[in-house]
Amino acid sequence: MKTYALVGTGGRSGLYIEAITGKYRHNAKFVAFCDTNQTRMDYANQQLEQSGIARVSTWKASDFNTMLDETKPDIVIVTSMDRTHDDYIVRALHAGCDVITEKPMTIDENRALRILDAVDATGYQVRVAFNYRYAPHHSKIRELLQQETIGEVLSVHFEWLLNTEHGADYFRRWHREKRNSGGLLVHKSTHHFDLMNFWLNSTPEKVYAQGDLRFYGKENAEKRGVKDFYPRAHGYKQAQNDPFALHMADNPQLKALYLNAEHEDNYFRDQSVFGDGISIEDTLSVLVKYQNKVQLTYSLNAYLPWEGLNVVFNGTKGRIEMKIVEMSYVNAGGKRENEGSIEKAEITVYPLFAKPWQAQFQLGEGGHGGGDNAMLEDLFGERTEDPLKRAADHRAGAMSILTGIAGNLSIQTDRPVYFKDFELVKRLRQKK
């Protein structure tokens, strides 16, 4: 039986707590929780008790090394704030632990280099939890491209839509500060850029991006005639009828995780999306040229009427179009299986000189069209040979964030950014 310590007991940790206390309780167990906030760790222990499992020891973040020394986990699961991932990953590796980390693996090149150095020095493993790779519709695209269904891929258009519930949520919490999350090009788009690397079996050569804060933030709201502002939803009557407000007191899970924990760290999960202090973009466009010469046009907008994606592959023998509509959700605000659940999923193949046809695939149960459960089985269950090679290591984690990091740099300089200029890319390509 493998033993696990979990650092970061906020909303995302619930995926792993439910897995290890549920389906995988016979071959995995927790030995410790670590966080900056005792209230959240106590809530995590309540989840264990509700599953008939004894509470585990809790450790403040400042005692992370002591926790590793005393509880000796086999694997550390990292679900903390993005900018802290590298610190916990590196310390866990040097303590003799493998690591499972939430995406993004980290938020900038220097942090990624620290992780690469630690993997090289220790020989321990980092797995990045890219659940989208495991979603049946995304796996089907990989399969179709591997089979050269449309010949050689020449160009891709990839549009991701975040709606006014899920998309707005990034502007209520710590993600709204780029120093914490790397912005949406790193925090959210790491999924999409990883899918591109996964689908195309290639990595970028050149990136050019544009981005701005056009919808959220106080200045944009003022331009649209908004006059009533509030700093956060809780306790402010101006927020009562605002569809962009998050009312934590009405949601038992959000109340337990955040509202009841505020007295410890003054972290407010329900900040106004039309407040000051937002340093991330909500409107993003990216051009990418890959090593295999494929051209990508990519866009991400965080204020749209529906959630999901349109992606199109153009090849020498035809075209593939995929449209996915996801159910709207707020992180940790509902049932886990509703997060990213699929309302509509279609993949259409348009061959040259032949009739179009629908690709067949079976959506799985659980969040993200079954992607969550398939990933958890790979992480905690009986691993089997995977011809699609969906497991993602630190190299995949690094390459996915580098597209977003390059995009952020391009936005700052208004110039294309070349992957060959990154020290991290030189290191990774030397090790192939």
Short mmCIF file of C-alpha atoms in Angstrom, two decimals:
data_model
loop_
_atom_site.label_atom_id
_atom_site.label_comp_id
_atom_site.label_asym_id
_atom_site.label_seq_id
_atom_site.Cartn_x
_atom_site.Cartn_y
_atom_site.Cartn_z
CA MET A 1 0.00 0.00 0.00
CA LYS A 2 1.33 3.42 -0.99
CA THR A 3 1.24 6.23 1.56
CA TYR A 4 0.45 9.84 0.66
CA ALA A 5 0.89 13.29 2.17
CA LEU A 6 -1.21 16.09 0.68
CA VAL A 7 -0.11 19.73 0.71
CA GLY A 8 -2.77 22.32 -0.04
CA THR A 9 -6.21 21.31 1.29
CA GLY A 10 -8.28 23.80 -0.72
CA GLY A 11 -10.88 23.06 -3.37
CA ARG A 12 -8.79 20.97 -5.75
CA SER A 13 -7.59 18.60 -3.04
CA GLY A 14 -11.07 17.09 -2.81
CA LEU A 15 -10.52 15.10 -6.02
CA TYR A 16 -7.68 13.17 -4.39
CA ILE A 17 -9.27 12.90 -0.96
CA GLU A 18 -12.42 11.37 -2.45
CA ALA A 19 -10.36 8.94 -4.56
CA ILE A 20 -8.11 7.71 -1.75
CA THR A 21 -10.92 7.45 0.80
CA GLY A 22 -13.19 5.78 -1.75
CA LYS A 23 -12.33 3.48 -4.63
CA TYR A 24 -8.60 3.28 -3.85
CA ARG A 25 -8.71 3.01 -0.05
CA HIS A 26 -7.38 -0.56 -0.18
CA ASN A 27 -4.12 0.32 -1.92
CA ALA A 28 -3.57 3.96 -0.90
CA LYS A 29 -3.79 5.88 2.36
CA PHE A 30 -3.05 9.35 3.68
CA VAL A 31 -0.52 9.84 6.45
CA ALA A 32 -0.57 13.65 6.68
CA PHE A 33 -2.15 16.91 5.53
CA CYS A 34 -0.22 20.18 5.17
CA ASP A 35 -1.55 23.70 4.65
CA THR A 36 -1.19 27.28 5.81
CA ASN A 37 -4.68 27.06 7.32
CA GLN A 38 -5.69 24.70 10.16
CA THR A 39 -9.42 25.09 9.50
CA ARG A 40 -9.06 23.67 6.01
CA MET A 41 -6.95 20.77 7.25
CA ASP A 42 -9.57 20.03 9.89
CA TYR A 43 -12.22 19.96 7.15
CA ALA A 44 -10.08 17.50 5.16
CA ASN A 45 -9.90 15.27 8.24
CA GLN A 46 -13.69 15.48 8.60
CA GLN A 47 -13.93 14.08 5.06
CA LEU A 48 -11.75 11.14 6.14
CA GLU A 49 -13.91 10.50 9.20
CA GLN A 50 -17.10 10.61 7.11
CA SER A 51 -15.58 7.81 5.02
CA GLY A 52 -14.82 5.74 8.10
CA ILE A 53 -11.09 6.51 8.05
CA ALA A 54 -9.12 7.80 11.02
CA ARG A 55 -7.87 11.37 11.04
CA VAL A 56 -4.26 11.97 10.02
CA SER A 57 -1.70 14.38 11.42
CA THR A 58 -1.83 17.99 10.25
CA TRP A 59 1.14 20.22 9.66
CA LYS A 60 1.50 23.92 8.96
CA ALA A 61 3.37 24.79 5.75
CA SER A 62 6.36 25.98 7.78
CA ASP A 63 6.72 22.40 9.10
CA PHE A 64 6.61 20.69 5.70
CA ASN A 65 10.11 19.18 6.02
CA THR A 66 9.40 17.91 9.52
CA MET A 67 6.20 16.30 8.22
CA LEU A 68 8.18 14.47 5.53
CA ASP A 69 10.77 13.30 8.06
CA GLU A 70 8.24 12.03 10.60
CA THR A 71 5.47 10.59 8.40
CA LYS A 72 7.70 9.32 5.54
CA PRO A 73 5.12 9.28 2.72
CA ASP A 74 5.88 7.41 -0.47
CA ILE A 75 4.24 10.13 -2.57
CA VAL A 76 3.41 13.79 -1.98
CA ILE A 77 0.34 15.27 -3.69
CA VAL A 78 0.70 19.02 -4.36
CA THR A 79 -2.54 21.00 -4.71
CA SER A 80 -1.41 24.31 -3.23
CA MET A 81 -1.28 27.77 -4.83
CA ASP A 82 0.51 27.59 -8.20
CA ARG A 83 3.49 29.74 -7.24
CA THR A 84 4.32 27.39 -4.35
CA HIS A 85 4.29 24.14 -6.36
CA ASP A 86 8.00 24.12 -7.13
CA ASP A 87 9.01 24.60 -3.50
CA TYR A 88 7.02 21.61 -2.26
CA ILE A 89 7.93 19.47 -5.28
CA VAL A 90 11.67 20.07 -4.88
CA ARG A 91 11.66 19.46 -1.12
CA ALA A 92 9.59 16.30 -1.52
CA LEU A 93 11.94 14.90 -4.18
CA HIS A 94 15.00 15.55 -2.01
CA ALA A 95 13.23 13.84 0.90
CA GLY A 96 12.95 10.66 -1.17
CA CYS A 97 9.32 10.99 -2.32
CA ASP A 98 7.68 10.79 -5.70
CA VAL A 99 5.27 13.64 -6.47
CA ILE A 100 1.86 14.08 -8.06
CA THR A 101 1.21 17.75 -8.78
CA GLU A 102 -1.81 19.62 -10.00
CA LYS A 103 -1.40 21.65 -13.14
CA PRO A 104 0.31 23.92 -13.84
CA MET A 105 3.47 22.21 -12.64
CA THR A 106 4.82 25.67 -11.85
CA ILE A 107 4.53 29.22 -13.26
CA ASP A 108 7.89 30.33 -14.69
CA GLU A 109 11.10 29.02 -16.21
CA ASN A 110 13.34 29.41 -13.16
CA ARG A 111 10.93 27.42 -11.00
CA ALA A 112 10.70 24.75 -13.69
CA LEU A 113 14.50 24.53 -13.81
CA ARG A 114 14.56 23.92 -10.05
CA ILE A 115 12.21 20.98 -10.53
CA LEU A 116 14.27 19.58 -13.39
CA ASP A 117 17.45 19.87 -11.29
CA ALA A 118 15.77 18.05 -8.40
CA VAL A 119 14.49 15.22 -10.62
CA ASP A 120 17.98 14.81 -12.11
CA ALA A 121 19.65 14.89 -8.70
CA THR A 122 17.29 12.48 -6.92
CA GLY A 123 15.92 10.15 -9.59
CA TYR A 124 12.42 10.43 -8.13
CA GLN A 125 9.36 10.98 -10.31
CA VAL A 126 6.97 13.89 -10.89
CA ARG A 127 3.55 13.21 -12.41
CA VAL A 128 1.43 16.15 -13.61
CA ALA A 129 -2.33 15.65 -13.28
CA PHE A 130 -3.46 16.43 -16.83
CA ASN A 131 -6.97 15.00 -16.61
CA TYR A 132 -7.90 16.37 -20.04
CA ARG A 133 -5.53 13.89 -21.71
CA TYR A 134 -7.70 11.10 -20.31
CA ALA A 135 -11.07 12.49 -21.45
CA PRO A 136 -12.42 10.08 -24.10
CA HIS A 137 -13.01 12.80 -26.70
CA HIS A 138 -9.46 14.14 -26.36
CA SER A 139 -8.06 10.62 -26.45
CA LYS A 140 -10.10 10.01 -29.61
CA ILE A 141 -8.46 12.99 -31.31
CA ARG A 142 -5.04 11.57 -30.43
CA GLU A 143 -6.08 8.23 -31.91
CA LEU A 144 -7.43 9.77 -35.14
CA LEU A 145 -4.27 11.81 -35.66
CA GLN A 146 -2.00 8.83 -34.93
CA GLN A 147 -3.93 6.90 -37.59
CA GLU A 148 -3.34 9.77 -40.05
CA THR A 149 -7.08 10.01 -40.63
CA ILE A 150 -6.61 13.41 -42.28
CA GLY A 151 -3.03 12.82 -43.41
CA GLU A 152 -0.37 15.24 -42.24
CA VAL A 153 -1.75 17.99 -39.99
CA LEU A 154 -0.90 21.43 -41.36
CA SER A 155 -2.82 23.86 -39.15
CA VAL A 156 -5.06 23.96 -36.07
CA HIS A 157 -7.58 26.46 -34.75
CA PHE A 158 -8.31 26.03 -31.05
CA GLU A 159 -10.88 28.20 -29.29
CA TRP A 160 -11.56 27.79 -25.56
CA LEU A 161 -14.58 29.47 -23.97
CA LEU A 162 -14.87 30.14 -20.25
CA ASN A 163 -18.31 31.29 -19.20
CA THR A 164 -19.50 33.87 -16.68
CA GLU A 165 -19.63 31.31 -13.86
CA HIS A 166 -16.44 29.28 -14.20
CA GLY A 167 -14.52 31.97 -16.09
CA ALA A 168 -15.45 34.64 -13.57
CA ASP A 169 -14.22 32.43 -10.74
CA TYR A 170 -10.58 33.02 -11.69
CA PHE A 171 -11.13 36.71 -11.01
CA ARG A 172 -12.59 36.21 -7.51
CA ARG A 173 -9.66 34.38 -5.90
CA TRP A 174 -5.86 34.20 -5.75
CA HIS A 175 -5.63 33.43 -9.48
CA ARG A 176 -6.45 37.09 -10.24
CA GLU A 177 -2.86 38.03 -9.36
CA LYS A 178 -0.39 36.94 -12.04
CA ARG A 179 2.37 36.49 -9.47
CA ASN A 180 0.31 33.65 -7.97
CA SER A 181 -0.93 31.87 -11.10
CA GLY A 182 1.09 33.02 -14.10
CA GLY A 183 -2.18 34.30 -15.58
CA LEU A 184 -4.67 32.25 -17.55
CA LEU A 185 -2.11 31.45 -20.28
CA VAL A 186 -0.24 29.43 -17.66
CA HIS A 187 -2.88 28.38 -15.12
CA LYS A 188 -5.71 27.42 -17.49
CA SER A 189 -4.12 27.18 -20.94
CA THR A 190 -1.50 24.72 -19.70
CA HIS A 191 -4.27 22.14 -20.26
CA HIS A 192 -4.75 23.24 -23.85
CA PHE A 193 -1.09 23.64 -24.75
CA ASP A 194 -0.41 20.22 -23.24
CA LEU A 195 -3.19 18.78 -25.39
CA MET A 196 -1.58 20.33 -28.47
CA ASN A 197 1.83 18.81 -27.62
CA PHE A 198 0.05 15.50 -26.89
CA TRP A 199 -2.08 15.52 -30.03
CA LEU A 200 0.66 16.64 -32.42
CA ASN A 201 3.55 14.78 -30.78
CA SER A 202 5.56 17.97 -31.15
CA THR A 203 6.55 21.09 -29.21
CA PRO A 204 6.55 24.79 -30.12
CA GLU A 205 9.24 26.59 -32.02
CA LYS A 206 7.87 30.14 -31.93
CA VAL A 207 5.06 31.92 -30.01
CA TYR A 208 3.43 35.31 -30.49
CA ALA A 209 0.58 36.48 -28.24
CA GLN A 210 -1.70 39.37 -27.45
CA GLY A 211 -3.78 39.77 -24.32
CA ASP A 212 -5.60 42.29 -22.17
CA LEU A 213 -8.09 42.72 -19.34
CA ARG A 214 -11.18 43.85 -21.26
CA PHE A 215 -14.22 42.64 -19.32
CA TYR A 216 -13.41 42.16 -15.62
CA GLY A 217 -11.86 44.78 -13.35
CA LYS A 218 -13.27 48.06 -12.02
CA GLU A 219 -12.18 50.26 -14.91
CA ASN A 220 -13.93 48.09 -17.49
CA ALA A 221 -17.11 47.98 -15.40
CA GLU A 222 -17.08 51.75 -15.03
CA LYS A 223 -16.89 52.15 -18.80
CA ARG A 224 -20.04 50.03 -19.10
CA GLY A 225 -21.88 52.30 -16.66
CA VAL A 226 -21.61 50.25 -13.45
CA LYS A 227 -21.83 52.50 -10.39
CA ASP A 228 -22.33 50.21 -7.40
CA PHE A 229 -19.16 48.40 -6.34
CA TYR A 230 -18.28 46.17 -3.42
CA PRO A 231 -14.99 44.54 -2.36
CA ARG A 232 -16.44 41.06 -1.77
CA ALA A 233 -19.82 39.36 -1.81
CA HIS A 234 -20.12 38.29 1.84
CA GLY A 235 -21.69 40.99 4.01
CA TYR A 236 -22.38 43.49 1.21
CA LYS A 237 -25.98 44.09 0.15
CA GLN A 238 -24.80 45.45 -3.23
CA ALA A 239 -23.79 41.88 -4.08
CA GLN A 240 -27.14 40.26 -3.30
CA ASN A 241 -28.53 40.44 -6.84
CA ASP A 242 -25.25 40.49 -8.75
CA PRO A 243 -24.98 37.37 -10.97
CA PHE A 244 -21.19 37.65 -10.71
CA ALA A 245 -21.19 37.42 -6.90
CA LEU A 246 -20.26 34.20 -5.09
CA HIS A 247 -22.37 33.64 -1.96
CA MET A 248 -20.29 31.23 0.12
CA ALA A 249 -22.70 31.19 3.05
CA ASP A 250 -25.22 29.42 0.81
CA ASN A 251 -22.83 26.59 -0.09
CA PRO A 252 -21.79 24.23 2.75
CA GLN A 253 -18.52 23.19 1.09
CA LEU A 254 -17.38 26.71 0.21
CA LYS A 255 -18.41 27.89 3.67
CA ALA A 256 -16.38 25.15 5.37
CA LEU A 257 -13.30 25.54 3.18
CA TYR A 258 -13.11 29.32 2.96
CA LEU A 259 -15.65 31.42 4.84
CA ASN A 260 -15.05 29.61 8.13
CA ALA A 261 -11.28 29.73 7.54
CA GLU A 262 -10.91 33.48 6.95
CA HIS A 263 -10.02 34.28 10.55
CA GLU A 264 -6.70 32.49 10.10
CA ASP A 265 -5.31 34.07 6.95
CA ASN A 266 -7.73 36.77 5.70
CA TYR A 267 -8.06 34.99 2.37
CA PHE A 268 -11.31 36.10 0.72
CA ARG A 269 -12.57 33.58 -1.84
CA ASP A 270 -15.47 35.82 -2.96
CA GLN A 271 -13.78 39.01 -4.13
CA SER A 272 -15.61 41.17 -6.64
CA VAL A 273 -14.64 40.40 -10.24
CA PHE A 274 -15.11 44.12 -10.90
CA GLY A 275 -12.65 45.27 -8.27
CA ASP A 276 -9.15 46.73 -8.49
CA GLY A 277 -5.96 44.69 -8.21
CA ILE A 278 -6.57 42.22 -11.04
CA SER A 279 -3.32 41.64 -12.96
CA ILE A 280 -4.31 38.78 -15.29
CA GLU A 281 -5.88 38.98 -18.74
CA ASP A 282 -9.37 37.82 -19.69
CA THR A 283 -8.97 38.13 -23.51
CA LEU A 284 -6.10 36.22 -25.12
CA SER A 285 -4.94 35.31 -28.63
CA VAL A 286 -1.87 33.20 -29.44
CA LEU A 287 -0.07 32.13 -32.62
CA VAL A 288 2.22 29.11 -32.31
CA LYS A 289 4.55 27.49 -34.84
CA TYR A 290 5.53 23.92 -33.90
CA GLN A 291 8.71 22.04 -34.66
CA ASN A 292 6.80 19.87 -37.12
CA LYS A 293 5.67 23.06 -38.93
CA VAL A 294 2.04 22.93 -37.74
CA GLN A 295 0.54 26.39 -37.27
CA LEU A 296 -1.83 26.98 -34.32
CA THR A 297 -4.23 29.87 -33.78
CA TYR A 298 -5.52 29.83 -30.20
CA SER A 299 -7.90 32.03 -28.25
CA LEU A 300 -9.15 32.09 -24.67
CA ASN A 301 -11.95 34.34 -23.44
CA ALA A 302 -13.24 34.23 -19.86
CA TYR A 303 -16.67 35.94 -20.01
CA LEU A 304 -18.73 34.02 -22.56
CA PRO A 305 -22.29 32.59 -22.52
CA TRP A 306 -21.25 28.92 -22.65
CA GLU A 307 -18.30 26.80 -21.56
CA GLY A 308 -16.26 24.53 -23.78
CA LEU A 309 -14.21 24.43 -26.95
CA ASN A 310 -14.09 24.39 -30.70
CA VAL A 311 -10.98 22.82 -32.22
CA VAL A 312 -10.27 22.21 -35.89
CA PHE A 313 -7.44 20.23 -37.50
CA ASN A 314 -6.67 20.84 -41.18
CA GLY A 315 -4.63 18.15 -42.94
CA THR A 316 -3.48 16.95 -46.32
CA LYS A 317 -6.41 14.47 -46.51
CA GLY A 318 -9.19 16.46 -44.86
CA ARG A 319 -10.36 18.14 -41.68
CA ILE A 320 -11.45 17.18 -38.15
CA GLU A 321 -13.81 19.38 -36.15
CA MET A 322 -14.56 18.88 -32.46
CA LYS A 323 -17.11 20.83 -30.43
CA ILE A 324 -17.43 20.26 -26.69
CA VAL A 325 -19.94 22.01 -24.41
CA GLU A 326 -19.13 21.60 -20.72
CA MET A 327 -21.46 22.07 -17.77
CA SER A 328 -20.86 25.30 -15.90
CA TYR A 329 -19.34 25.01 -12.41
CA VAL A 330 -17.48 26.80 -9.62
CA ASN A 331 -14.44 25.03 -8.17
CA ALA A 332 -15.41 23.20 -4.96
CA GLY A 333 -18.92 24.62 -5.25
CA GLY A 334 -20.79 21.43 -6.11
CA LYS A 335 -20.53 17.73 -6.80
CA ARG A 336 -17.14 16.59 -8.07
CA GLU A 337 -18.65 14.67 -10.99
CA ASN A 338 -20.22 17.88 -12.31
CA GLU A 339 -16.88 19.63 -12.79
CA GLY A 340 -16.30 19.81 -16.52
CA SER A 341 -19.09 17.31 -17.19
CA ILE A 342 -20.12 17.14 -20.83
CA GLU A 343 -23.40 18.45 -22.22
CA LYS A 344 -22.43 18.01 -25.88
CA ALA A 345 -19.53 16.25 -27.56
CA GLU A 346 -19.13 15.87 -31.31
CA ILE A 347 -16.17 14.94 -33.49
CA THR A 348 -16.75 15.18 -37.24
CA VAL A 349 -14.26 14.01 -39.87
CA TYR A 350 -14.41 15.71 -43.27
CA PRO A 351 -12.30 13.71 -45.75
CA LEU A 352 -11.27 15.24 -49.06
CA PHE A 353 -13.57 14.01 -51.87
CA ALA A 354 -15.75 11.92 -49.56
CA LYS A 355 -18.73 12.31 -47.24
CA PRO A 356 -18.16 13.51 -43.66
CA TRP A 357 -18.63 11.07 -40.79
CA GLN A 358 -18.99 11.16 -37.02
CA ALA A 359 -16.18 9.66 -34.94
CA GLN A 360 -17.53 7.31 -32.28
CA PHE A 361 -16.37 7.37 -28.66
CA GLN A 362 -17.90 6.61 -25.28
CA LEU A 363 -17.95 9.30 -22.62
CA GLY A 364 -17.04 8.03 -19.18
CA GLU A 365 -18.64 8.72 -15.82
CA GLY A 366 -17.47 11.52 -13.54
CA GLY A 367 -15.91 14.91 -14.10
CA HIS A 368 -14.47 16.09 -17.41
CA GLY A 369 -16.32 13.49 -19.46
CA GLY A 370 -14.71 10.65 -17.53
CA GLY A 371 -11.23 12.13 -17.71
CA ASP A 372 -10.97 12.53 -13.92
CA ASN A 373 -11.78 8.89 -13.20
CA ALA A 374 -9.50 7.56 -15.94
CA MET A 375 -6.61 9.67 -14.65
CA LEU A 376 -7.23 8.59 -11.04
CA GLU A 377 -7.20 4.93 -12.13
CA ASP A 378 -3.83 5.54 -13.78
CA LEU A 379 -2.49 7.27 -10.66
CA PHE A 380 -3.88 5.03 -7.92
CA GLY A 381 -5.21 1.87 -9.55
CA GLU A 382 -3.75 -0.98 -11.54
CA ARG A 383 -1.66 0.57 -14.28
CA THR A 384 -1.83 -1.05 -17.69
CA GLU A 385 -0.05 -0.45 -20.97
CA ASP A 386 -1.45 2.70 -22.58
CA PRO A 387 -0.91 2.94 -26.35
CA LEU A 388 -1.90 6.63 -26.20
CA LYS A 389 0.80 7.35 -23.56
CA ARG A 390 -1.40 9.73 -21.57
CA ALA A 391 0.69 9.80 -18.37
CA ALA A 392 2.45 13.17 -18.10
CA ASP A 393 5.82 13.65 -16.38
CA HIS A 394 7.79 16.77 -15.45
CA ARG A 395 8.96 17.19 -19.05
CA ALA A 396 5.39 17.35 -20.32
CA GLY A 397 4.54 19.71 -17.46
CA ALA A 398 7.43 21.99 -18.37
CA MET A 399 6.67 22.06 -22.10
CA SER A 400 2.99 22.86 -21.50
CA ILE A 401 3.67 25.86 -19.26
CA LEU A 402 6.43 27.17 -21.53
CA THR A 403 3.91 28.01 -24.26
CA GLY A 404 2.04 30.17 -21.76
CA ILE A 405 5.25 31.63 -20.33
CA ALA A 406 6.38 32.51 -23.85
CA GLY A 407 2.95 34.02 -24.51
CA ASN A 408 3.20 36.20 -21.40
CA LEU A 409 6.64 37.37 -22.49
CA SER A 410 5.36 38.09 -25.98
CA ILE A 411 2.50 40.19 -24.58
CA GLN A 412 5.02 42.21 -22.53
CA THR A 413 7.42 42.81 -25.43
CA ASP A 414 5.03 42.70 -28.42
CA ARG A 415 7.49 40.35 -30.12
CA PRO A 416 7.63 36.68 -31.05
CA VAL A 417 9.37 34.44 -28.51
CA TYR A 418 11.53 31.52 -29.64
CA PHE A 419 11.64 28.28 -27.66
CA LYS A 420 15.31 27.75 -28.51
CA ASP A 421 16.14 30.73 -26.28
CA PHE A 422 14.81 29.05 -23.13
CA GLU A 423 17.47 27.33 -21.03
CA LEU A 424 14.82 24.82 -19.96
CA VAL A 425 14.17 23.79 -23.57
CA LYS A 426 17.89 23.31 -24.21
CA ARG A 427 18.12 21.07 -21.15
CA LEU A 428 15.04 19.01 -22.02
CA ARG A 429 16.02 18.50 -25.65
CA GLN A 430 19.54 17.41 -24.65
CA LYS A 431 17.98 14.60 -22.59
CA LYS A 432 15.89 13.12 -25.41
#
